[in-house]
Every structure is written in structure tokens, then in C-alpha cells.
Amino acid sequence: MSYNILNGFHSSDKLQKIDKRRLAAAKRIIKSKKPDILSLIEANYWQSEMDYAKLFGFPYAARFNRGKLRERGSLVLSRFPIQNTFSTEDYLYHYSHVQITIKNKKIWVTTVHPHPQLSEKKKLTFFNKLLNDLSPGPRIIIG
């Protein structure tokens, strides 16, 4: 499951304030769907870092921070062990990879979040490059 939580549940007008209604709605949705893997897009924080793994009840987490102050990024939560992680960072193009072991099989989960102001042509170029650069094997691409 992928969920864009827009500014890490922070209010858009006051980035240091959590929007409790949005957070409560997300908790209800995630609890009802019970995903094994959850990718949180825009898992941003400013004044305080949230413990999303604890908040949503996942034992494993991999955070990918970016931005000048490392305050922006994505997060992958899993009910299965996370072995390897890496990411590619660019202001307009961001993707991260986690390797998860499920029943002794390793799969890659790739989270993508191209900048919304990119043209469709540039997004297509981004995804083509990403797909050409990926190693073979089982993979889930979400974002």
C-alpha cells in the first residue's frame, strides 16, 4: 500500500502543527486494510520527527530523508525484515529501494515520487530510466 501523507500530516499553513483529523483518518484506513508493506510518501517532519512505525504498528522501517535539512522524504514500513536500502536523490526525481524478505524470498520495493511540476514527458523519461536501471528479480514499484 502506498499513501501520500502530504507534509507528514503537518498543517499546510503551520508546518510545525500536526493535522490530527488527517492523522486519525490515515490510522483508520491503514488499520482497516492491514497492509504488509506500507510506503509513506512525503513522510516529512519539521520541528519533531514522528515515529511512523510505532504509530501504524509496523516492526520494520526504512526512512529516506532528503532536502537541505533532511526534513523531507519517504518511508517504507514492513511486517517483514528489511535487509538492504538505498536511494537516489534529486530535487525533482526521488526514488528509494528496500529489500524485504518474505518466507525466505527476497523482493525489492521501490518507492517513487517525481516532483508534481514535472511535465508528463519528463516523468516518462524518469520512469524509463528507472526501469532500465533496475536489477532483475522480484520487485514492487509504488508511489
PDB file of N, CA and C in Angstrom, residues 29 32-33 40 80 87 107 122 125 134:
ATOM      1  N   ILE A  29      -7.782   4.053   8.116  1.00  0.00           N
ATOM      2  CA  ILE A  29      -7.663   3.397   6.803  1.00  0.00           C
ATOM      3  C   ILE A  29      -6.606   2.308   6.845  1.00  0.00           C
ATOM      4  N   SER A  32      -7.684  -0.690   8.879  1.00  0.00           N
ATOM      5  CA  SER A  32      -8.718  -1.498   8.230  1.00  0.00           C
ATOM      6  C   SER A  32      -8.169  -2.321   7.070  1.00  0.00           C
ATOM      7  N   LYS A  33      -7.157  -1.821   6.362  1.00  0.00           N
ATOM      8  CA  LYS A  33      -6.592  -2.525   5.206  1.00  0.00           C
ATOM      9  C   LYS A  33      -5.504  -3.524   5.591  1.00  0.00           C
ATOM     10  N   LEU A  40       5.035   5.375   2.783  1.00  0.00           N
ATOM     11  CA  LEU A  40       4.509   6.699   3.093  1.00  0.00           C
ATOM     12  C   LEU A  40       5.291   7.733   2.293  1.00  0.00           C
ATOM     13  N   PHE A  80       7.702  -7.497   7.527  1.00  0.00           N
ATOM     14  CA  PHE A  80       8.775  -8.450   7.258  1.00  0.00           C
ATOM     15  C   PHE A  80      10.119  -7.736   7.360  1.00  0.00           C
ATOM     16  N   SER A  87      18.913   4.839  -1.894  1.00  0.00           N
ATOM     17  CA  SER A  87      18.040   5.771  -2.589  1.00  0.00           C
ATOM     18  C   SER A  87      18.832   6.634  -3.547  1.00  0.00           C
ATOM     19  N   ILE A 107      12.534  -9.696  -2.008  1.00  0.00           N
ATOM     20  CA  ILE A 107      11.932  -8.872  -3.044  1.00  0.00           C
ATOM     21  C   ILE A 107      12.349  -7.427  -2.801  1.00  0.00           C
ATOM     22  N   LYS A 122       8.775  14.488 -19.061  1.00  0.00           N
ATOM     23  CA  LYS A 122       9.897  14.301 -18.136  1.00  0.00           C
ATOM     24  C   LYS A 122       9.623  13.155 -17.164  1.00  0.00           C
ATOM     25  N   THR A 125      10.365   9.999 -19.066  1.00  0.00           N
ATOM     26  CA  THR A 125      11.821   9.813 -19.148  1.00  0.00           C
ATOM     27  C   THR A 125      12.360   9.281 -17.824  1.00  0.00           C
ATOM     28  N   LEU A 134      17.047  -0.823 -13.096  1.00  0.00           N
ATOM     29  CA  LEU A 134      16.739  -1.779 -12.032  1.00  0.00           C
ATOM     30  C   LEU A 134      17.380  -3.134 -12.297  1.00  0.00           C
TER      31      LEU A 134
END
